[in-house]
Amino acid sequence: MAELSAAVKAGRNRAVDLYRAAAMLAVALGHWLVMVAYRDTEGALVSGNGLQFIPEFRVATWIFQVMPLFFVVGGFASAASLDARGMGHRSTAKQRADWIAGRMARLLPPVAALGGVWLVIMALGAALGISGLVNAGAVAAAIPLWFLANYTADVILAPHVLPLFRRSPLWTTVGALTLFLALEALRLSGEHLISHANWVLGWFIFQMAGFAWRDGLLPTGRSLVLWAGGFWVGTVALVAFGPWSVSMVHFPGMSHSPTHPPTLALLMFGAAQSASAIVYAPR
């Protein structure tokens, strides 16, 4: 461990590494905990989500819903990577294409490996006559991969948006939040087509928070503690008095899902979670 630590470049933000690793572990454990498999009255195998059956467990999603923080540290890491290649303020089309291709080369092989393993398992299941059981497992294994679509979009957008953000961080942030809230208002009014654009914009706002953290634009010390406290109060108020469930993780049948697409409740929760994490980052 001492040798690994000594080999790391000076100035690297180790909290970002810790939060990214912890987030991946929390996602894996959280999905495993909520998986439910049982047989119905006719003996058919049914797979579901434990949050549907145990309402008391929904508050635990405030611990296991770490995707907002994951995207924040992803934004920090993307900005650091772009800076290391001299692309933090301007870049050519070829530089952007090469950078995106490099990031995708790190993301996609593990997904291909997972898909290949499950294709073999599904073929064996069909040959052995247990395709129902195996297919249920395949679906469960694939569910956590939803974030790759959003993360891929964020990677593609990062080299384009980071220079724009640095030219005008305030107005870029205000513009993104204004558009997000307008789409959220449309969703609450019953329009569910255009508002799905928040699938991309909602998660990318967290990435922009990572840009701001990287550039030292966020409040610090007691000021950030107060901001974090305010975000937590706002999250509790939205859950207590708004239409949103206490669960910060989607499950089938829930109304006003916080994540499908990202909502004001998730944005507030993610801001509280990320601000709290950044407060403790120096420690």
Coordinates of C-alpha atoms in Angstrom, one line a residue:
M1 CA 0.0 0.0 0.0
A2 CA 2.9 2.3 0.8
E3 CA 4.5 1.7 -2.6
L4 CA 1.1 2.3 -4.4
S5 CA 0.6 5.5 -2.5
A6 CA 4.1 6.7 -3.3
A7 CA 3.6 6.1 -7.0
V8 CA 0.5 8.4 -7.1
K9 CA 1.1 11.8 -8.6
A10 CA 1.3 14.6 -6.1
G11 CA -1.8 16.6 -5.8
R12 CA -4.2 13.8 -6.8
N13 CA -7.5 14.1 -4.9
R14 CA -7.6 10.8 -3.0
A15 CA -11.1 11.5 -1.8
V16 CA -12.4 11.3 -5.4
D17 CA -10.8 7.8 -5.6
L18 CA -12.3 6.7 -2.3
Y19 CA -15.8 8.0 -3.2
R20 CA -15.8 6.4 -6.6
A21 CA -14.8 3.0 -5.2
A22 CA -17.3 3.3 -2.3
A23 CA -20.0 4.3 -4.7
M24 CA -19.4 1.2 -6.9
L25 CA -19.5 -1.1 -3.8
A26 CA -22.7 0.6 -2.5
V27 CA -24.4 0.1 -5.9
A28 CA -23.5 -3.6 -6.0
L29 CA -24.5 -4.2 -2.4
G30 CA -27.7 -2.2 -2.7
H31 CA -28.9 -4.0 -5.8
W32 CA -28.1 -7.3 -4.2
L33 CA -30.1 -6.5 -1.1
V34 CA -33.3 -5.5 -2.9
M35 CA -33.4 -8.5 -5.3
V36 CA -36.4 -10.7 -4.5
A37 CA -37.2 -14.0 -6.1
Y38 CA -40.3 -16.1 -5.2
R39 CA -42.9 -18.4 -6.7
D40 CA -46.5 -17.3 -7.1
T41 CA -49.6 -19.3 -6.3
E42 CA -49.3 -21.2 -9.6
G43 CA -45.6 -22.0 -9.0
A44 CA -44.2 -19.7 -11.5
L45 CA -40.9 -18.0 -10.7
V46 CA -41.3 -14.2 -10.1
S47 CA -38.5 -11.7 -9.6
G48 CA -39.1 -8.3 -8.0
N49 CA -37.7 -5.5 -5.9
G50 CA -37.8 -5.7 -2.1
L51 CA -38.7 -2.1 -1.9
Q52 CA -42.1 -3.0 -3.2
F53 CA -42.8 -5.4 -0.3
I54 CA -40.9 -3.8 2.7
P55 CA -41.8 -0.1 2.8
E56 CA -39.7 0.3 6.0
F57 CA -36.5 -0.4 4.0
R58 CA -37.1 2.5 1.6
V59 CA -35.3 5.0 3.9
A60 CA -32.2 2.9 3.5
T61 CA -32.0 4.1 -0.1
W62 CA -30.7 7.4 1.4
I63 CA -27.5 5.4 2.1
F64 CA -27.4 3.2 -1.0
Q65 CA -28.4 5.8 -3.6
V66 CA -24.9 7.1 -4.4
M67 CA -25.3 7.7 -8.1
P68 CA -25.4 11.5 -7.7
L69 CA -22.0 11.4 -5.9
F70 CA -20.7 9.0 -8.5
F71 CA -21.5 11.5 -11.3
V72 CA -20.0 14.4 -9.3
V73 CA -16.7 12.6 -8.9
G74 CA -17.0 11.5 -12.5
G75 CA -17.1 15.2 -13.5
F76 CA -14.1 15.9 -11.3
A77 CA -12.2 13.1 -12.9
S78 CA -13.2 14.1 -16.4
A79 CA -12.1 17.7 -15.8
A80 CA -8.8 16.5 -14.4
S81 CA -8.2 14.2 -17.4
L82 CA -9.0 16.9 -19.9
D83 CA -6.7 19.3 -18.1
A84 CA -3.9 16.8 -18.2
R85 CA -4.3 16.7 -22.0
G86 CA -4.5 20.4 -22.3
M87 CA -8.2 20.3 -23.3
G88 CA -9.6 22.1 -20.3
H89 CA -10.3 25.3 -22.1
R90 CA -10.2 24.5 -25.8
S91 CA -9.6 21.5 -28.0
T92 CA -9.8 20.3 -31.6
A93 CA -12.4 17.9 -32.9
K94 CA -9.7 15.1 -33.2
Q95 CA -8.6 15.7 -29.6
R96 CA -12.2 15.4 -28.4
A97 CA -12.8 12.2 -30.4
D98 CA -9.6 10.6 -29.2
W99 CA -10.4 11.4 -25.6
I100 CA -13.9 10.1 -25.8
A101 CA -12.7 6.9 -27.5
G102 CA -10.1 6.4 -24.8
R103 CA -12.7 6.7 -22.1
M104 CA -15.1 4.4 -23.9
A105 CA -12.3 1.8 -24.3
R106 CA -12.1 1.7 -20.5
L107 CA -15.9 1.5 -20.0
L108 CA -17.1 -1.0 -22.6
P109 CA -14.9 -4.1 -22.3
P110 CA -16.2 -5.1 -18.9
V111 CA -19.7 -4.7 -20.2
A112 CA -18.9 -6.9 -23.2
A113 CA -17.4 -9.5 -20.8
L114 CA -20.5 -9.5 -18.6
G115 CA -22.8 -9.8 -21.6
G116 CA -20.7 -12.6 -23.0
V117 CA -20.8 -14.6 -19.8
W118 CA -24.6 -14.2 -19.5
L119 CA -25.1 -15.3 -23.1
V120 CA -23.3 -18.5 -22.3
I121 CA -25.3 -19.0 -19.1
M122 CA -28.6 -18.3 -21.0
A123 CA -27.7 -20.9 -23.7
L124 CA -26.9 -23.5 -21.0
G125 CA -30.1 -22.6 -19.2
A126 CA -32.1 -23.2 -22.3
A127 CA -30.4 -26.5 -23.0
L128 CA -31.0 -27.7 -19.4
G129 CA -34.7 -26.5 -19.5
I130 CA -34.3 -23.8 -16.8
S131 CA -34.4 -20.8 -19.1
G132 CA -37.0 -19.1 -16.9
L133 CA -34.7 -19.1 -13.9
V134 CA -31.6 -18.1 -15.9
N135 CA -33.4 -15.3 -17.7
A136 CA -34.6 -13.8 -14.4
G137 CA -30.9 -13.8 -13.3
A138 CA -29.8 -12.2 -16.6
V139 CA -32.4 -9.4 -16.2
A140 CA -31.3 -8.8 -12.6
A141 CA -27.6 -8.7 -13.7
A142 CA -28.4 -6.1 -16.4
I143 CA -30.4 -3.7 -14.3
P144 CA -27.4 -1.8 -12.8
L145 CA -26.1 -1.2 -16.3
W146 CA -28.7 1.6 -16.9
F147 CA -26.2 4.2 -15.7
L148 CA -23.8 3.4 -18.5
A149 CA -26.1 5.1 -21.0
N150 CA -26.1 8.3 -18.9
Y151 CA -22.4 8.1 -18.1
T152 CA -21.6 7.6 -21.8
A153 CA -23.6 10.7 -22.6
D154 CA -21.7 12.6 -19.9
V155 CA -18.4 11.5 -21.3
I156 CA -19.3 12.7 -24.8
L157 CA -20.6 16.0 -23.5
A158 CA -17.7 16.7 -21.1
P159 CA -15.0 18.0 -23.5
H160 CA -17.6 20.3 -25.2
V161 CA -19.2 21.6 -22.0
L162 CA -16.2 22.0 -19.7
P163 CA -14.7 25.0 -21.7
L164 CA -18.1 26.6 -21.9
F165 CA -18.6 26.1 -18.1
R166 CA -15.2 27.7 -17.4
R167 CA -16.0 30.7 -19.6
S168 CA -19.2 31.4 -17.7
P169 CA -19.7 29.0 -14.7
L170 CA -22.6 31.0 -13.2
W171 CA -24.7 31.3 -16.4
T172 CA -24.0 27.8 -17.6
T173 CA -25.2 26.5 -14.2
V174 CA -28.2 28.8 -14.1
G175 CA -29.2 27.8 -17.7
A176 CA -28.9 24.1 -17.0
L177 CA -30.9 24.4 -13.7
T178 CA -33.6 26.6 -15.4
L179 CA -34.1 24.1 -18.2
F180 CA -34.1 21.2 -15.8
L181 CA -36.8 22.8 -13.6
A182 CA -38.9 23.7 -16.7
L183 CA -38.8 20.1 -17.8
E184 CA -39.7 19.0 -14.3
A185 CA -42.7 21.3 -14.3
L186 CA -43.8 19.8 -17.6
R187 CA -43.5 16.3 -16.1
L188 CA -45.5 17.2 -13.0
S189 CA -48.2 18.7 -15.2
G190 CA -48.6 15.4 -17.1
E191 CA -46.3 15.9 -20.1
H192 CA -44.0 12.8 -20.0
L193 CA -42.3 13.0 -23.5
I194 CA -40.2 16.2 -23.6
S195 CA -39.5 15.9 -19.8
H196 CA -37.5 12.7 -20.5
A197 CA -34.7 15.0 -21.6
N198 CA -33.9 15.2 -17.9
W199 CA -32.5 11.7 -18.2
V200 CA -29.5 13.4 -19.7
L201 CA -29.6 16.9 -18.2
G202 CA -30.3 15.8 -14.7
W203 CA -27.3 13.5 -14.4
F204 CA -25.1 16.0 -16.3
I205 CA -25.9 18.7 -13.7
F206 CA -24.1 16.5 -11.2
Q207 CA -21.2 16.2 -13.5
M208 CA -21.1 20.0 -13.7
A209 CA -20.9 20.1 -9.9
G210 CA -17.8 18.0 -10.3
F211 CA -16.3 20.6 -12.7
A212 CA -17.0 23.2 -10.0
W213 CA -15.4 21.1 -7.3
R214 CA -12.3 20.6 -9.5
D215 CA -12.0 24.4 -10.2
G216 CA -12.4 25.4 -6.5
L217 CA -15.7 27.2 -7.2
L218 CA -17.7 25.6 -4.4
P219 CA -18.1 27.1 -0.9
T220 CA -15.7 25.8 1.7
G221 CA -15.6 25.3 5.5
R222 CA -18.7 26.3 7.5
S223 CA -20.3 27.9 4.4
L224 CA -20.4 24.5 2.7
V225 CA -21.7 22.8 5.9
L226 CA -24.6 25.3 5.9
W227 CA -25.3 24.6 2.3
A228 CA -25.3 20.9 2.9
G229 CA -27.6 21.3 5.8
G230 CA -30.0 23.4 3.7
F231 CA -30.0 20.8 1.0
W232 CA -30.8 18.1 3.5
V233 CA -33.7 20.2 5.0
G234 CA -35.0 20.8 1.4
T235 CA -34.9 17.1 0.6
V236 CA -36.8 16.2 3.8
A237 CA -39.4 18.9 3.0
L238 CA -39.9 17.6 -0.6
V239 CA -40.4 14.1 0.7
A240 CA -42.7 15.1 3.6
F241 CA -44.8 17.7 1.8
G242 CA -44.3 17.0 -1.9
P243 CA -45.4 14.1 -4.2
W244 CA -42.1 12.2 -4.0
S245 CA -41.6 8.9 -2.2
V246 CA -39.1 8.6 0.6
S247 CA -37.3 6.0 -1.6
M248 CA -34.5 7.6 -3.6
V249 CA -34.3 4.4 -5.7
H250 CA -36.9 3.5 -8.4
F251 CA -39.0 0.4 -8.0
P252 CA -41.8 -0.9 -10.2
G253 CA -45.2 0.6 -9.5
M254 CA -44.1 3.7 -7.6
S255 CA -45.6 7.0 -8.4
H256 CA -43.3 10.1 -8.9
S257 CA -40.1 8.0 -9.2
P258 CA -37.1 10.2 -8.2
T259 CA -34.9 8.8 -10.9
H260 CA -37.0 7.9 -13.9
P261 CA -36.1 10.6 -15.1
P262 CA -34.1 12.5 -12.4
T263 CA -36.5 14.8 -10.4
L264 CA -36.2 17.9 -8.2
A265 CA -36.2 15.5 -5.2
L266 CA -33.2 13.6 -6.5
L267 CA -31.4 16.8 -7.5
M268 CA -31.8 18.2 -3.9
F269 CA -30.8 14.8 -2.4
G270 CA -27.8 14.6 -4.6
A271 CA -26.7 18.1 -3.8
A272 CA -27.0 17.4 0.0
Q273 CA -25.1 14.1 -0.4
S274 CA -22.4 15.5 -2.5
A275 CA -21.9 18.7 -0.5
S276 CA -21.6 16.5 2.7
A277 CA -19.0 14.3 0.9
I278 CA -17.0 17.3 -0.2
V279 CA -17.0 18.7 3.3
Y280 CA -15.3 15.6 4.5
A281 CA -13.0 15.2 1.5
P282 CA -10.0 16.8 3.1
R283 CA -10.2 14.4 6.0

